[in-house]
Amino acid sequence: MTTEPNADPGGNATDFGFRKVGAGEKQRLVNGVFDKVADRYDLMNDLMSAGMHRLWKRALVDWLAPPRLGARPFRVLDVAGGTGDIAFRIARRSPAAVVTVCDINAAMLDVGRERAEAR
């Protein structure tokens, strides 16, 4: 494990991978990771989970049971929705549903927005 020279200026070190960083620096580093991988995030999930994440997402949408014909109002707030892959599944299942995606990372949301526009 390595420690950055200024990783613990106030005694608030935290882990980031295999190194210690200042607690105030961690969010910037996490944001940087997601900025770099946003356009490949779903592919990375496929590879890292051997496709299992697709089954988990299908199970989640099955559990939510969005109405197929819009028989009742259905609104979803997908928190930490990233590229919108779950939101797209819900919208496909329930065309009348209103699905809103929020995420802390603008690059992930940009990928989702591009996908939505392409659809």
mmCIF file of C-alpha atoms in Angstrom:
data_model
loop_
_atom_site.group_PDB
_atom_site.id
_atom_site.type_symbol
_atom_site.label_atom_id
_atom_site.label_comp_id
_atom_site.label_asym_id
_atom_site.label_seq_id
_atom_site.Cartn_x
_atom_site.Cartn_y
_atom_site.Cartn_z
ATOM 1 C CA MET A 1 0.000 0.000 0.000
ATOM 2 C CA THR A 2 1.293 3.459 -0.869
ATOM 3 C CA THR A 3 0.488 6.780 0.664
ATOM 4 C CA GLU A 4 0.364 10.033 -1.245
ATOM 5 C CA PRO A 5 2.599 12.740 0.307
ATOM 6 C CA ASN A 6 -0.352 15.055 1.049
ATOM 7 C CA ALA A 7 -2.938 12.321 1.520
ATOM 8 C CA ASP A 8 -3.623 13.006 5.159
ATOM 9 C CA PRO A 9 -3.321 16.720 5.855
ATOM 10 C CA GLY A 10 -5.987 16.736 8.572
ATOM 11 C CA GLY A 11 -5.795 13.181 9.838
ATOM 12 C CA ASN A 12 -8.740 12.082 7.670
ATOM 13 C CA ALA A 13 -7.179 9.486 5.378
ATOM 14 C CA THR A 14 -9.393 7.040 3.556
ATOM 15 C CA ASP A 15 -8.832 4.205 1.108
ATOM 16 C CA PHE A 16 -8.901 4.672 -2.638
ATOM 17 C CA GLY A 17 -7.949 1.416 -4.247
ATOM 18 C CA PHE A 18 -4.688 0.295 -2.710
ATOM 19 C CA ARG A 19 -3.627 3.684 -1.414
ATOM 20 C CA LYS A 20 -4.580 6.187 1.240
ATOM 21 C CA VAL A 21 -5.858 9.592 0.198
ATOM 22 C CA GLY A 22 -7.232 12.573 2.046
ATOM 23 C CA ALA A 23 -10.961 12.272 2.677
ATOM 24 C CA GLY A 24 -11.521 15.528 0.821
ATOM 25 C CA GLU A 25 -9.671 14.239 -2.246
ATOM 26 C CA LYS A 26 -11.523 10.946 -2.619
ATOM 27 C CA GLN A 27 -14.624 12.330 -4.365
ATOM 28 C CA ARG A 28 -12.485 14.056 -6.994
ATOM 29 C CA LEU A 29 -10.647 10.791 -7.656
ATOM 30 C CA VAL A 30 -13.877 8.773 -7.858
ATOM 31 C CA ASN A 31 -15.335 11.337 -10.260
ATOM 32 C CA GLY A 32 -12.220 11.014 -12.402
ATOM 33 C CA VAL A 33 -12.624 7.255 -12.656
ATOM 34 C CA PHE A 34 -16.240 7.514 -13.792
ATOM 35 C CA ASP A 35 -15.397 10.358 -16.201
ATOM 36 C CA LYS A 36 -12.840 8.090 -17.859
ATOM 37 C CA VAL A 37 -14.998 4.950 -18.105
ATOM 38 C CA ALA A 38 -18.463 6.429 -18.761
ATOM 39 C CA ASP A 39 -18.624 5.425 -22.418
ATOM 40 C CA ARG A 40 -17.468 1.872 -21.597
ATOM 41 C CA TYR A 41 -19.232 1.440 -18.245
ATOM 42 C CA ASP A 42 -21.902 -1.017 -19.377
ATOM 43 C CA LEU A 43 -19.376 -3.109 -21.309
ATOM 44 C CA MET A 44 -17.158 -3.180 -18.214
ATOM 45 C CA ASN A 45 -20.127 -4.422 -16.162
ATOM 46 C CA ASP A 46 -20.716 -7.159 -18.747
ATOM 47 C CA LEU A 47 -17.113 -8.291 -18.546
ATOM 48 C CA MET A 48 -16.700 -8.016 -14.767
ATOM 49 C CA SER A 49 -19.965 -9.804 -13.965
ATOM 50 C CA ALA A 50 -19.821 -12.252 -16.897
ATOM 51 C CA GLY A 51 -23.206 -10.862 -17.938
ATOM 52 C CA MET A 52 -24.859 -11.486 -14.562
ATOM 53 C CA HIS A 53 -25.656 -7.793 -14.116
ATOM 54 C CA ARG A 54 -28.152 -8.092 -16.968
ATOM 55 C CA LEU A 55 -30.023 -10.786 -15.047
ATOM 56 C CA TRP A 56 -29.982 -8.635 -11.909
ATOM 57 C CA LYS A 57 -31.394 -5.684 -13.840
ATOM 58 C CA ARG A 58 -34.105 -7.833 -15.381
ATOM 59 C CA ALA A 59 -34.996 -9.145 -11.913
ATOM 60 C CA LEU A 60 -35.173 -5.576 -10.592
ATOM 61 C CA VAL A 61 -37.556 -4.480 -13.343
ATOM 62 C CA ASP A 62 -39.647 -7.630 -12.816
ATOM 63 C CA TRP A 63 -39.842 -6.779 -9.101
ATOM 64 C CA LEU A 64 -40.861 -3.174 -9.831
ATOM 65 C CA ALA A 65 -43.605 -4.528 -12.104
ATOM 66 C CA PRO A 66 -44.179 -1.356 -14.122
ATOM 67 C CA PRO A 67 -47.596 -1.456 -15.823
ATOM 68 C CA ARG A 68 -47.301 -2.580 -19.419
ATOM 69 C CA LEU A 69 -50.261 -0.640 -20.768
ATOM 70 C CA GLY A 70 -50.132 2.483 -18.659
ATOM 71 C CA ALA A 71 -53.170 1.435 -16.648
ATOM 72 C CA ARG A 72 -51.920 3.425 -13.676
ATOM 73 C CA PRO A 73 -49.531 6.362 -13.404
ATOM 74 C CA PHE A 74 -46.002 5.106 -12.940
ATOM 75 C CA ARG A 75 -43.085 7.359 -12.094
ATOM 76 C CA VAL A 76 -39.573 6.210 -11.320
ATOM 77 C CA LEU A 77 -36.590 8.105 -9.973
ATOM 78 C CA ASP A 78 -33.465 6.130 -10.822
ATOM 79 C CA VAL A 79 -30.903 7.391 -8.300
ATOM 80 C CA ALA A 80 -27.280 6.804 -9.319
ATOM 81 C CA GLY A 81 -28.763 5.739 -12.649
ATOM 82 C CA GLY A 82 -25.540 6.343 -14.548
ATOM 83 C CA THR A 83 -25.987 5.640 -18.237
ATOM 84 C CA GLY A 84 -29.703 4.943 -17.846
ATOM 85 C CA ASP A 85 -29.620 1.239 -18.645
ATOM 86 C CA ILE A 86 -32.213 0.370 -15.983
ATOM 87 C CA ALA A 87 -34.337 3.387 -16.920
ATOM 88 C CA PHE A 88 -34.390 2.216 -20.530
ATOM 89 C CA ARG A 89 -35.525 -1.246 -19.422
ATOM 90 C CA ILE A 90 -38.364 0.258 -17.383
ATOM 91 C CA ALA A 91 -39.427 2.529 -20.254
ATOM 92 C CA ARG A 92 -39.358 -0.388 -22.688
ATOM 93 C CA ARG A 93 -41.574 -2.443 -20.364
ATOM 94 C CA SER A 94 -43.917 0.448 -19.566
ATOM 95 C CA PRO A 95 -44.051 2.974 -22.437
ATOM 96 C CA ALA A 96 -46.293 5.371 -20.474
ATOM 97 C CA ALA A 97 -43.955 5.446 -17.473
ATOM 98 C CA VAL A 98 -42.098 8.639 -16.626
ATOM 99 C CA VAL A 99 -38.530 7.735 -15.712
ATOM 100 C CA THR A 100 -36.053 10.270 -14.367
ATOM 101 C CA VAL A 101 -32.372 9.434 -14.005
ATOM 102 C CA CYS A 102 -30.104 11.299 -11.624
ATOM 103 C CA ASP A 103 -26.425 10.714 -11.049
ATOM 104 C CA ILE A 104 -23.571 12.642 -9.474
ATOM 105 C CA ASN A 105 -21.396 12.130 -12.564
ATOM 106 C CA ALA A 106 -22.119 14.304 -15.601
ATOM 107 C CA ALA A 107 -20.143 12.053 -17.978
ATOM 108 C CA MET A 108 -22.343 9.063 -17.119
ATOM 109 C CA LEU A 109 -25.482 11.162 -17.644
ATOM 110 C CA ASP A 110 -24.102 12.419 -20.973
ATOM 111 C CA VAL A 111 -23.756 8.822 -22.185
ATOM 112 C CA GLY A 112 -27.335 8.096 -21.099
ATOM 113 C CA ARG A 113 -28.616 11.260 -22.771
ATOM 114 C CA GLU A 114 -26.874 10.337 -26.043
ATOM 115 C CA ARG A 115 -28.449 6.878 -25.894
ATOM 116 C CA ALA A 116 -31.886 8.354 -25.215
ATOM 117 C CA GLU A 117 -31.562 10.724 -28.167
ATOM 118 C CA ALA A 118 -30.467 7.854 -30.418
ATOM 119 C CA ARG A 119 -33.623 5.937 -29.463
#
